[in-house]
PDB file of C-alpha atoms in Angstrom:
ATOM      1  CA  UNK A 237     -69.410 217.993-125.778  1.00  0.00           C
ATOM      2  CA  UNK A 238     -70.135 218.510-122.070  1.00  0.00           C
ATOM      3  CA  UNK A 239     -72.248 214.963-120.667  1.00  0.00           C
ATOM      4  CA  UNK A 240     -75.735 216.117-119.932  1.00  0.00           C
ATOM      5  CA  UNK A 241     -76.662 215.976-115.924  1.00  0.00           C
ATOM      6  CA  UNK A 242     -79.675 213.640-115.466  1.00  0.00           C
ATOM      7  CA  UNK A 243     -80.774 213.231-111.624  1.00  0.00           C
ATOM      8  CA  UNK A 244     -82.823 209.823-112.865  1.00  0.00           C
ATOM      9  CA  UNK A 245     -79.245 207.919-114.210  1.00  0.00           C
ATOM     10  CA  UNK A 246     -77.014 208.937-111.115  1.00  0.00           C
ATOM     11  CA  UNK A 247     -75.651 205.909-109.390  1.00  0.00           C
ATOM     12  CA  UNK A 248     -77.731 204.933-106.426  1.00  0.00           C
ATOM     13  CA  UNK A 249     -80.875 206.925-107.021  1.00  0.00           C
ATOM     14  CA  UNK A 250     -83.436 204.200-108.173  1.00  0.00           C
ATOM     15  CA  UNK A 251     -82.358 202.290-104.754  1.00  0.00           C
ATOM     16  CA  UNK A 252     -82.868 205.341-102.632  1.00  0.00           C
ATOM     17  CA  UNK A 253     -86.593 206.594-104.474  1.00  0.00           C
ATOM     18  CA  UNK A 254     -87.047 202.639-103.554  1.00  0.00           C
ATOM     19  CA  UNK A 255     -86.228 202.953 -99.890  1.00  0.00           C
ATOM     20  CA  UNK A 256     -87.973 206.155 -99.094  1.00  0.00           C
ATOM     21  CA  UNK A 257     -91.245 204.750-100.469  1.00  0.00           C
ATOM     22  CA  UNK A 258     -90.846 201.610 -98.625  1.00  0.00           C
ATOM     23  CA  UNK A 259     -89.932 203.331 -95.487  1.00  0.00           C
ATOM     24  CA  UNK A 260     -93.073 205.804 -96.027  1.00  0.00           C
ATOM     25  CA  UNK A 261     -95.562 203.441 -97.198  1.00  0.00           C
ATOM     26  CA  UNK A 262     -94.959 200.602 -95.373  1.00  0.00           C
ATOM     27  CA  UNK A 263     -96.728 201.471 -91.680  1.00  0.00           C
ATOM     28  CA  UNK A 264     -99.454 202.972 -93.753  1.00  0.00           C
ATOM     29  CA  UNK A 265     -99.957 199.222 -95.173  1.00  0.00           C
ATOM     30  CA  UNK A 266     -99.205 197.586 -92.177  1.00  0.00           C
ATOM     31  CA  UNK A 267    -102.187 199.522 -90.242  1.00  0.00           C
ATOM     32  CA  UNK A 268    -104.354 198.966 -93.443  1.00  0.00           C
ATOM     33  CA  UNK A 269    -103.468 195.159 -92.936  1.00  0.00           C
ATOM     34  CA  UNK A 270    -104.257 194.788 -89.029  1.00  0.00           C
ATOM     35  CA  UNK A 271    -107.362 196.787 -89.254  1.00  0.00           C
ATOM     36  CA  UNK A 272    -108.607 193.568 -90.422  1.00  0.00           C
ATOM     37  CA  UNK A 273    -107.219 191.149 -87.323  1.00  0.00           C
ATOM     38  CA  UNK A 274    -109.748 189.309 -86.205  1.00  0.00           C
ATOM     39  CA  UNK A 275    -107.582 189.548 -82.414  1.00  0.00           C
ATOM     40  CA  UNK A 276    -108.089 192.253 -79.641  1.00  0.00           C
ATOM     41  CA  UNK A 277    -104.025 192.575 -79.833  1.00  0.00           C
ATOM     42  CA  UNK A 278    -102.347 194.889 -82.372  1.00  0.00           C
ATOM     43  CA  UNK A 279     -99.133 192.336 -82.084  1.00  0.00           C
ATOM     44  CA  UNK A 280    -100.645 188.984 -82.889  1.00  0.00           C
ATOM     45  CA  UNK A 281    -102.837 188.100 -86.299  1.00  0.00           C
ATOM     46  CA  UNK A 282    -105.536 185.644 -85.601  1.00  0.00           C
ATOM     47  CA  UNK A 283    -107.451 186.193 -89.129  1.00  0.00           C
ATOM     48  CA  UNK A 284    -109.187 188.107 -91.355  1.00  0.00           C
ATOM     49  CA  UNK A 285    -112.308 189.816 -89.974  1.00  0.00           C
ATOM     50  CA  UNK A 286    -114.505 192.852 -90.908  1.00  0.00           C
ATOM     51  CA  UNK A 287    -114.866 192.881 -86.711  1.00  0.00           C
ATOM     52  CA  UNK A 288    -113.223 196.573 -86.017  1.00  0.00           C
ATOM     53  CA  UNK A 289    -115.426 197.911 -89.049  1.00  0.00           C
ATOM     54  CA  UNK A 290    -118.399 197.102 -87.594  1.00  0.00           C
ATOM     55  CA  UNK A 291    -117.138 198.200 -84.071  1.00  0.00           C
ATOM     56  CA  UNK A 292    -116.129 201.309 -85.587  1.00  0.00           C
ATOM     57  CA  UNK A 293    -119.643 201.729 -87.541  1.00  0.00           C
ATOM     58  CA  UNK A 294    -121.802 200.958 -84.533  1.00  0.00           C
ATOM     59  CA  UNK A 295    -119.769 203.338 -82.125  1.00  0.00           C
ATOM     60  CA  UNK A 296    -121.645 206.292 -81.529  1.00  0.00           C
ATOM     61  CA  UNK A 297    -118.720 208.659 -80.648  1.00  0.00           C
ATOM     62  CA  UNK A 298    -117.676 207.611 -83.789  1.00  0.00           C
ATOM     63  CA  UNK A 299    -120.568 208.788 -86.236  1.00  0.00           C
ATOM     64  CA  UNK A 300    -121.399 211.975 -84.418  1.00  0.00           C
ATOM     65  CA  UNK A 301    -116.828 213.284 -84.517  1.00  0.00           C
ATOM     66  CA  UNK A 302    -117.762 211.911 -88.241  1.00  0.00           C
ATOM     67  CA  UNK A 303    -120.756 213.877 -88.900  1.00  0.00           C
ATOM     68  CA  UNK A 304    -119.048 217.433 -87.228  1.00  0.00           C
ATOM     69  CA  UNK A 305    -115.651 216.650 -88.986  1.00  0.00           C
ATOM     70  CA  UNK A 306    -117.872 216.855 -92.639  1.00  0.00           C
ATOM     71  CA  UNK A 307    -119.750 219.622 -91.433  1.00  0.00           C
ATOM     72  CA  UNK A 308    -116.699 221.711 -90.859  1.00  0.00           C
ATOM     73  CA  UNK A 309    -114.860 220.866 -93.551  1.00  0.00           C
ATOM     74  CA  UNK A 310    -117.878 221.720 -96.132  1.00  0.00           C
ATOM     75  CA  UNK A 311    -118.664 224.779 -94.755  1.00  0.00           C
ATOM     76  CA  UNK A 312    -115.307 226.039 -94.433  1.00  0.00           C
ATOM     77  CA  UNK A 313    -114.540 224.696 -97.901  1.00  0.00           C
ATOM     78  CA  UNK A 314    -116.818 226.386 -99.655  1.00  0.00           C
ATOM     79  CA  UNK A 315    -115.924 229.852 -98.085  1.00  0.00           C
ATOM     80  CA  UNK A 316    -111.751 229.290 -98.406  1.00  0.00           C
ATOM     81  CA  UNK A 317    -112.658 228.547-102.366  1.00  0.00           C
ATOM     82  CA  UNK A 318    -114.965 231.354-102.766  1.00  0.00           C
ATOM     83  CA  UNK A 319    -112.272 233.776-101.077  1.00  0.00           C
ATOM     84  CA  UNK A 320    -109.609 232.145-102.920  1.00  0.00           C
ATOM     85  CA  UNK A 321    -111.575 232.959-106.339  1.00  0.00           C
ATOM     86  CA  UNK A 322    -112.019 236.145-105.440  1.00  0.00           C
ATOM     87  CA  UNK A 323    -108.637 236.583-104.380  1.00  0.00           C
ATOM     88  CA  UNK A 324    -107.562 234.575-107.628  1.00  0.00           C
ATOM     89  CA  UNK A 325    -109.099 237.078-109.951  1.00  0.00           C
ATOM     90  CA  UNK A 326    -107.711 240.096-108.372  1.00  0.00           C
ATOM     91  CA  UNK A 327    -104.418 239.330-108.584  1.00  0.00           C
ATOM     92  CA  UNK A 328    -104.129 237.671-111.843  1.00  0.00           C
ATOM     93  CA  UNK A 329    -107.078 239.839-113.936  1.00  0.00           C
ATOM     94  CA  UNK A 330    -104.750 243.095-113.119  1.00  0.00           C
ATOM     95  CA  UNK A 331    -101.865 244.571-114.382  1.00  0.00           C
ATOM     96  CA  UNK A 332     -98.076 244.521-111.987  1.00  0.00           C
ATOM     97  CA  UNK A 333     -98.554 246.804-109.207  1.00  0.00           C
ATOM     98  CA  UNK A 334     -96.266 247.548-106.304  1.00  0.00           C
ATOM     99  CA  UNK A 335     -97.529 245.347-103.853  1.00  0.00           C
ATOM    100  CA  UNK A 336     -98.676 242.279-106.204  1.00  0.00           C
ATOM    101  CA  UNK A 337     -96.332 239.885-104.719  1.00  0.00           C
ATOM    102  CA  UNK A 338     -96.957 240.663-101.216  1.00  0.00           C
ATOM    103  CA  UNK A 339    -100.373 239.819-101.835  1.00  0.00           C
ATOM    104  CA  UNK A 340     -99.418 236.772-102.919  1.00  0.00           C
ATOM    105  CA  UNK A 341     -96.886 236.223 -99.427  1.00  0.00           C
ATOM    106  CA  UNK A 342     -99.963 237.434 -97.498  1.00  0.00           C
ATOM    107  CA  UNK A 343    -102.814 234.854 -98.852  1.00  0.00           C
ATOM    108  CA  UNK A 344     -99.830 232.088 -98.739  1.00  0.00           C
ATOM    109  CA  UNK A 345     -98.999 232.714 -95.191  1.00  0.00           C
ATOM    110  CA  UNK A 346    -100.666 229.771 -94.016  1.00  0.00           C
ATOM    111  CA  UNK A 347     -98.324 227.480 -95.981  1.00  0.00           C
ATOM    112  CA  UNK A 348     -95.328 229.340 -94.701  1.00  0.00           C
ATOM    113  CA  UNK A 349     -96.061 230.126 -90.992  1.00  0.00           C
ATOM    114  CA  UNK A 350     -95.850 226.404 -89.269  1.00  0.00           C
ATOM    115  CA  UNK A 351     -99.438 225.052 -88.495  1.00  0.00           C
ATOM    116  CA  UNK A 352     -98.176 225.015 -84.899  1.00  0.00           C
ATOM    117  CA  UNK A 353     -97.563 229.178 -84.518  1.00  0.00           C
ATOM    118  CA  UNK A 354    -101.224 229.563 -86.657  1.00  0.00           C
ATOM    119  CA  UNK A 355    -103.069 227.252 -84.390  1.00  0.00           C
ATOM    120  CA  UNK A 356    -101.542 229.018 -80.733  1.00  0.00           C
ATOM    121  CA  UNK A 357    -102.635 232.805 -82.707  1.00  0.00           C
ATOM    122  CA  UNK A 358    -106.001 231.915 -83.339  1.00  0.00           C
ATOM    123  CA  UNK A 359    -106.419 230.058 -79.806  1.00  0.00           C
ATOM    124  CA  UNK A 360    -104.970 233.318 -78.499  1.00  0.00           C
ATOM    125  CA  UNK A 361    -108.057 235.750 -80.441  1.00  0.00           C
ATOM    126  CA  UNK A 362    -110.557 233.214 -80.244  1.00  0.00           C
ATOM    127  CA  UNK A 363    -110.614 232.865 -76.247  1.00  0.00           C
ATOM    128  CA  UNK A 364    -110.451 236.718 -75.920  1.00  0.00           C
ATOM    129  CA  UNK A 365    -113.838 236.562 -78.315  1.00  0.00           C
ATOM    130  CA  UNK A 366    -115.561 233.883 -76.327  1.00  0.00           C
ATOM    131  CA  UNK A 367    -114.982 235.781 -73.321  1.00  0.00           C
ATOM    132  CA  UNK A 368    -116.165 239.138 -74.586  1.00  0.00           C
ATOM    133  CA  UNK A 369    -119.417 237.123 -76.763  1.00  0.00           C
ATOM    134  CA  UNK A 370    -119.881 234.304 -74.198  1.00  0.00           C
ATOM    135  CA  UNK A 371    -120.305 232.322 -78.164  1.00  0.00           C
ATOM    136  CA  UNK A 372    -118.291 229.061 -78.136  1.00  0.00           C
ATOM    137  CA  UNK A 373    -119.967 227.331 -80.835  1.00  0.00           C
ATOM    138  CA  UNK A 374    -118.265 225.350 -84.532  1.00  0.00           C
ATOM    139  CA  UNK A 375    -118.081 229.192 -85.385  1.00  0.00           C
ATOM    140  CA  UNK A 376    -114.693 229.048 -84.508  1.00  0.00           C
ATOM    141  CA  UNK A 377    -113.847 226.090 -86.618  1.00  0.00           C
ATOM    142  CA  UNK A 378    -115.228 227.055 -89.310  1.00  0.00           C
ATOM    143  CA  UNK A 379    -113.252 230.167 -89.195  1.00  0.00           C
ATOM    144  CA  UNK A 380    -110.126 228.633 -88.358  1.00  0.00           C
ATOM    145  CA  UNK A 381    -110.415 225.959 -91.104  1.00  0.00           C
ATOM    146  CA  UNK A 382    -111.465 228.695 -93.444  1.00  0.00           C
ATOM    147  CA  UNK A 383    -108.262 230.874 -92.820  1.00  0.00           C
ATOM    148  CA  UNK A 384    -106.081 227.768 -93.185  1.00  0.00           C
ATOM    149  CA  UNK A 385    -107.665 226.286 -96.290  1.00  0.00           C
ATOM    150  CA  UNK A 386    -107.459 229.426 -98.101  1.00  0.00           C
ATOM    151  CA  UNK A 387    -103.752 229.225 -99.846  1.00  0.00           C
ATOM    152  CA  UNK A 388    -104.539 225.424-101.015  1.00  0.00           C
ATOM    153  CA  UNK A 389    -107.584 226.501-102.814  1.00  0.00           C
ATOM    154  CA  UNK A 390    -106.003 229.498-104.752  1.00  0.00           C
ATOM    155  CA  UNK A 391    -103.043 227.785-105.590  1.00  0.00           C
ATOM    156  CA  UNK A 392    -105.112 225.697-108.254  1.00  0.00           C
ATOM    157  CA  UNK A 393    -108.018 228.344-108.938  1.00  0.00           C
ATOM    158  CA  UNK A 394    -104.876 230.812-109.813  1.00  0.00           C
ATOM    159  CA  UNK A 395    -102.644 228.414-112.165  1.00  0.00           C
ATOM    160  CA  UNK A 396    -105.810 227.510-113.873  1.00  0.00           C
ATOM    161  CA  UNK A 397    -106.574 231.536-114.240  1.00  0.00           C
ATOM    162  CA  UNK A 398    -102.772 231.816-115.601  1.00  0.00           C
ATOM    163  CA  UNK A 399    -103.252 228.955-118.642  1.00  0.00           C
ATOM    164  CA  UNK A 400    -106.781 230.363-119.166  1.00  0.00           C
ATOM    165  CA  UNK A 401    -106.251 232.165-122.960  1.00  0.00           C
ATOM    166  CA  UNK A 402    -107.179 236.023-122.274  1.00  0.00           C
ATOM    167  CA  UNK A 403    -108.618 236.169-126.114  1.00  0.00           C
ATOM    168  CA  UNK A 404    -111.792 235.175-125.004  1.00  0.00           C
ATOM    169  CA  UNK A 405    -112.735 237.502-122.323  1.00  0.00           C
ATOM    170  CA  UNK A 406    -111.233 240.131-124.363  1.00  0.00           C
ATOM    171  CA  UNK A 407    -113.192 239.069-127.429  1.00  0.00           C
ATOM    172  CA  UNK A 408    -116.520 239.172-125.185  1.00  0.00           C
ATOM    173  CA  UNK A 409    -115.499 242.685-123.437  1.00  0.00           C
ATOM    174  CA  UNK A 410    -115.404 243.657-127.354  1.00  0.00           C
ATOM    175  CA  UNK A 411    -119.065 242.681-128.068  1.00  0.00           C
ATOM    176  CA  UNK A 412    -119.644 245.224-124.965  1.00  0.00           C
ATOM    177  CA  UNK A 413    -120.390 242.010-122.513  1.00  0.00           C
ATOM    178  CA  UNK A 414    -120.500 243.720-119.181  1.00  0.00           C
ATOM    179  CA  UNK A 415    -117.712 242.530-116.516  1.00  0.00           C
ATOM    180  CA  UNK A 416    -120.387 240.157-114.563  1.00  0.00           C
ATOM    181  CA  UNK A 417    -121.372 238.897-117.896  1.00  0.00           C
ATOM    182  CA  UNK A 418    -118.262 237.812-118.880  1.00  0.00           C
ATOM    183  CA  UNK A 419    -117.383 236.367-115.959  1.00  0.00           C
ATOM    184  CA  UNK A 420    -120.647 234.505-115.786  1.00  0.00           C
ATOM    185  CA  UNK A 421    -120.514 233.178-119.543  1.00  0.00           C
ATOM    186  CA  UNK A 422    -116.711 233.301-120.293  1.00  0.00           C
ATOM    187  CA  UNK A 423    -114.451 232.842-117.223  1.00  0.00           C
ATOM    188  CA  UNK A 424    -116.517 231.196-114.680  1.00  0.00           C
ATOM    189  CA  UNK A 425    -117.010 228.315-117.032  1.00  0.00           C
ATOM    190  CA  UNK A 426    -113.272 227.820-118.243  1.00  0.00           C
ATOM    191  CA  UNK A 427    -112.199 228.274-114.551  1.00  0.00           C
ATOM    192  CA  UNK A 428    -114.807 225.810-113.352  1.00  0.00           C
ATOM    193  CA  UNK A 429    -112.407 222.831-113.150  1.00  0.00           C
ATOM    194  CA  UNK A 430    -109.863 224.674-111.287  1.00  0.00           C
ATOM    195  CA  UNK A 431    -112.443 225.304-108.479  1.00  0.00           C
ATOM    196  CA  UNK A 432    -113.991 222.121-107.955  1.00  0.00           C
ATOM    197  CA  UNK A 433    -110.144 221.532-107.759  1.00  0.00           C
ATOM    198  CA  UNK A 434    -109.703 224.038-105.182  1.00  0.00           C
ATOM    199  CA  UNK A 435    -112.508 222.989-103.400  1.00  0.00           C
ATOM    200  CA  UNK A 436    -111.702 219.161-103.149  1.00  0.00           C
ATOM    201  CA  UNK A 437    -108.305 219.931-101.685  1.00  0.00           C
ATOM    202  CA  UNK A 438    -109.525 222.342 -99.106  1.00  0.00           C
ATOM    203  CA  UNK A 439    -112.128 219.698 -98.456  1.00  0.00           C
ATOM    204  CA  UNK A 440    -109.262 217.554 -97.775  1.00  0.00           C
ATOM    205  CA  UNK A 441    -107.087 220.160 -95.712  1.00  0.00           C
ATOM    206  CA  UNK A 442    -109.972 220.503 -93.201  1.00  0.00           C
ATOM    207  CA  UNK A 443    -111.184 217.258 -92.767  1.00  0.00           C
ATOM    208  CA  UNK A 444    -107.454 216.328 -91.890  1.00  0.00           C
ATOM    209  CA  UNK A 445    -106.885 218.642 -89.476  1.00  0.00           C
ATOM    210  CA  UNK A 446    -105.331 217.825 -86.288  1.00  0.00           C
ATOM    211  CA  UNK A 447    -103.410 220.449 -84.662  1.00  0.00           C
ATOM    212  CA  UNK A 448    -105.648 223.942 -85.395  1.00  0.00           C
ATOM    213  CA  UNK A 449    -108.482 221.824 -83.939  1.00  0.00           C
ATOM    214  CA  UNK A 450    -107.303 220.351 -80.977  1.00  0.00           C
ATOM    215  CA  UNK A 451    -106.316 223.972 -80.198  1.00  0.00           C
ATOM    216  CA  UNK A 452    -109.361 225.655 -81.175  1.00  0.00           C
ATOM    217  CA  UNK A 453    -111.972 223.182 -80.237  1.00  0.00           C
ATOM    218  CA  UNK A 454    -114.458 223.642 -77.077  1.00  0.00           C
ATOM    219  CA  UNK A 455    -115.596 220.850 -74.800  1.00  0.00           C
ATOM    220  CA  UNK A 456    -117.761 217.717 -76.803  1.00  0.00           C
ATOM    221  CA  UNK A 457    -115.960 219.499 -80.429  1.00  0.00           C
ATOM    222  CA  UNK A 458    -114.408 216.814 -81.570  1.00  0.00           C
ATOM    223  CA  UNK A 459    -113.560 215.942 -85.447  1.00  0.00           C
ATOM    224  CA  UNK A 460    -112.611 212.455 -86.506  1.00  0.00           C
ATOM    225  CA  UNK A 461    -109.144 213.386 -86.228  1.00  0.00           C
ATOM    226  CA  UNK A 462    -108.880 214.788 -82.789  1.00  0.00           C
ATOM    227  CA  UNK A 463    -111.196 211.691 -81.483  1.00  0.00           C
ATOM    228  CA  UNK A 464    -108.784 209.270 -82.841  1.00  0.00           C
ATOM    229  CA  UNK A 465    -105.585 211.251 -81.139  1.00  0.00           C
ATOM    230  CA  UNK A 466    -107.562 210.885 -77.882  1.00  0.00           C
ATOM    231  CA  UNK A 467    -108.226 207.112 -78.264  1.00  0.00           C
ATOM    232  CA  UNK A 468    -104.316 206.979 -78.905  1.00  0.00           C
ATOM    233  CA  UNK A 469    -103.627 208.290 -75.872  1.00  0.00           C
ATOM    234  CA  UNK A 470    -105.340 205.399 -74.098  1.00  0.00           C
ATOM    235  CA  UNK A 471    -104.181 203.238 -76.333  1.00  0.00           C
ATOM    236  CA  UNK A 472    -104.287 201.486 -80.239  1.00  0.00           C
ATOM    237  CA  UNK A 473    -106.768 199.140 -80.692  1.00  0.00           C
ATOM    238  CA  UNK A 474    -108.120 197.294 -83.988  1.00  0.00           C
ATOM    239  CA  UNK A 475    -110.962 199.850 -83.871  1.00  0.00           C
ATOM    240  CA  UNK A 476    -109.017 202.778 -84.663  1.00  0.00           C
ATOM    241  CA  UNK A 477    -107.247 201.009 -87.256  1.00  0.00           C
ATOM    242  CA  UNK A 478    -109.786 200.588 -88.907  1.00  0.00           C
ATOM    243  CA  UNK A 479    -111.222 204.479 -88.973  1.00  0.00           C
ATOM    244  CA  UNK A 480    -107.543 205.274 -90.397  1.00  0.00           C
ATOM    245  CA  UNK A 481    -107.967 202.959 -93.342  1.00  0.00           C
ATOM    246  CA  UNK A 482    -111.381 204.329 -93.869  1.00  0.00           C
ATOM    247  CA  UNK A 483    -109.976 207.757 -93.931  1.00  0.00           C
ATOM    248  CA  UNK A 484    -107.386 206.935 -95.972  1.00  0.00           C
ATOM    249  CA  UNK A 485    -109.351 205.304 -98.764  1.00  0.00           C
ATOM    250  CA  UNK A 486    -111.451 208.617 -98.577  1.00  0.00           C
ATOM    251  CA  UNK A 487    -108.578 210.930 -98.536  1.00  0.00           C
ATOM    252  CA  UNK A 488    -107.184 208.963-101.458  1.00  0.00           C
ATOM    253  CA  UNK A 489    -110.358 209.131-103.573  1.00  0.00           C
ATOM    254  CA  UNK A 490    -110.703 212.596-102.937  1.00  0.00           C
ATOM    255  CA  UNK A 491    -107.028 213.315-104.188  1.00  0.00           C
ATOM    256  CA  UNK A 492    -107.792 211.431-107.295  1.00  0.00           C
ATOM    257  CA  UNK A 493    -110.883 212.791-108.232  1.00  0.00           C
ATOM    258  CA  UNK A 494    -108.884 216.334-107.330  1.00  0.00           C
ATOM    259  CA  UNK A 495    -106.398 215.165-109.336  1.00  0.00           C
ATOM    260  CA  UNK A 496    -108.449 214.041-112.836  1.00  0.00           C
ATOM    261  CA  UNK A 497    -110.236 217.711-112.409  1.00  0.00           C
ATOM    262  CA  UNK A 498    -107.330 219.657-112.076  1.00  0.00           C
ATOM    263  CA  UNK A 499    -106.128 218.018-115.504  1.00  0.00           C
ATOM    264  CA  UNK A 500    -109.123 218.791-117.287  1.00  0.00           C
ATOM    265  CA  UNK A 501    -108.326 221.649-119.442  1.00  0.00           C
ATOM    266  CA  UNK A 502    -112.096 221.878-121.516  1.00  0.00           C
TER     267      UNK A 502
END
């Protein structure tokens, strides 16, 4: 009898998983750790301080990238997981059709295409559209984000569409339930999970965003994210250390709320 292949028993895996973790996680600790040096210096730890917090808090720059970076990211959250509903029902409530799985390459083209190519394309339309509008408002964001969040909130919405039993909806289209009434009363609620899933990773994908917005952006438009690459540039201090490990520990409890949702099969 022919040995069965098992990736987790082969010689040397455990120590690699081990390594690439370490190698991963390890600067993310590391900044966690300094953003709590009480020192100016990235280089030399002095003690534990919640100093660069405080900074960081008090820094008006700070709040107002904050406030925009949340403003963007609902908005254009809640319109990529309504379109990727919409889109989610259409091509899962329907029977094959020639043309079904491009559908599916065309809403998933933002995972494909790299970020980069996306973010130069929609720099290219947008500036022809502030010059013809004279507009250059967080319109643009909005739509950008929007356009790019779209594939990460219909991946979930759809796979929780595909385990959804049909029986039901059938069973209410049977009792002559019109098609908004069974959506309303028999699909919305079972798919309910599977959006607030969609809509906490979208969340996510646009409050992350670096490169789209540092190409789409106008003058005094900066998110979180493109504020902290500009501090970079001048140099890392504590202060920005500690926004990252704030944004992390959001991030993270975003991802595991996103996470215990998207499990939730009731």
């Amino acid at each position: 009898m022919a040995k069965r292949f098992d990736v987790r028993r082969q010689n040397g895996f455990v120590s690699l998983a081990i390594l690439c973790f370490f190698l991963l996680y390890l600067p993310i600790a590391t900044l966690v750790v300094y953003a709590f040096n009480d020192n100016d210096s990235l280089a030399i730890w002095k003690g534990f301080s919640l100093r660069w917090f405080h900074v960081a808090w008090n820094n008006g720059l700070v709040i107002e990238s904050s406030i925009r970076s949340f403003q963007i990211a609902a908005v254009a959250a809640l319109l990529a997981t309504i379109s990727a509903t919409m889109a989610a029902l259409a091509t899962t409530r329907t029977k094959p059709y020639r043309g079904l799985t491009f559908k599916y390459a065309f809403i998933n083209q933002p995972l494909m295409v790299p970020e980069i190519v996306t973010a130069v394309a929609l720099l290219i339309v947008f500036s022809r559209i502030k010059i013809w509008t004279g507009y250059s408002g967080l319109g643009y964001l909005i739509a950008a984000h929007t356009a790019f969040c779209v594939p990460f909130a219909y991946l979930p919405i759809r796979a929780r569409l595909e385990s959804m039993d049909l029986a039901l909806e059938t069973a209410a289209a049977d009792l002559y339930a019109t098609k908004w009434k069974t959506f309303r009363h028999v699909t919305l609620p079972l798919l309910w999970p599977g959006i607030l899933a969609g809509l906490m990773l979208a969340f996510v994908v646009s409050l992350d965003d670096v490169v789209i917005t540092e190409f789409v952006k106008s003058g005094g438009q900066d998110t979180l994210p493109t504020y902290m690459l500009g501090q970079i540039r001048r140099g890392v201090t504590p202060e920005i250390n500690a926004i990252s490990t704030a944004f992390l520990v959001l991030s993270i409890g975003i991802v595991t709320a996103f996470f215990f949702v998207s499990r939730k099969r009731t």
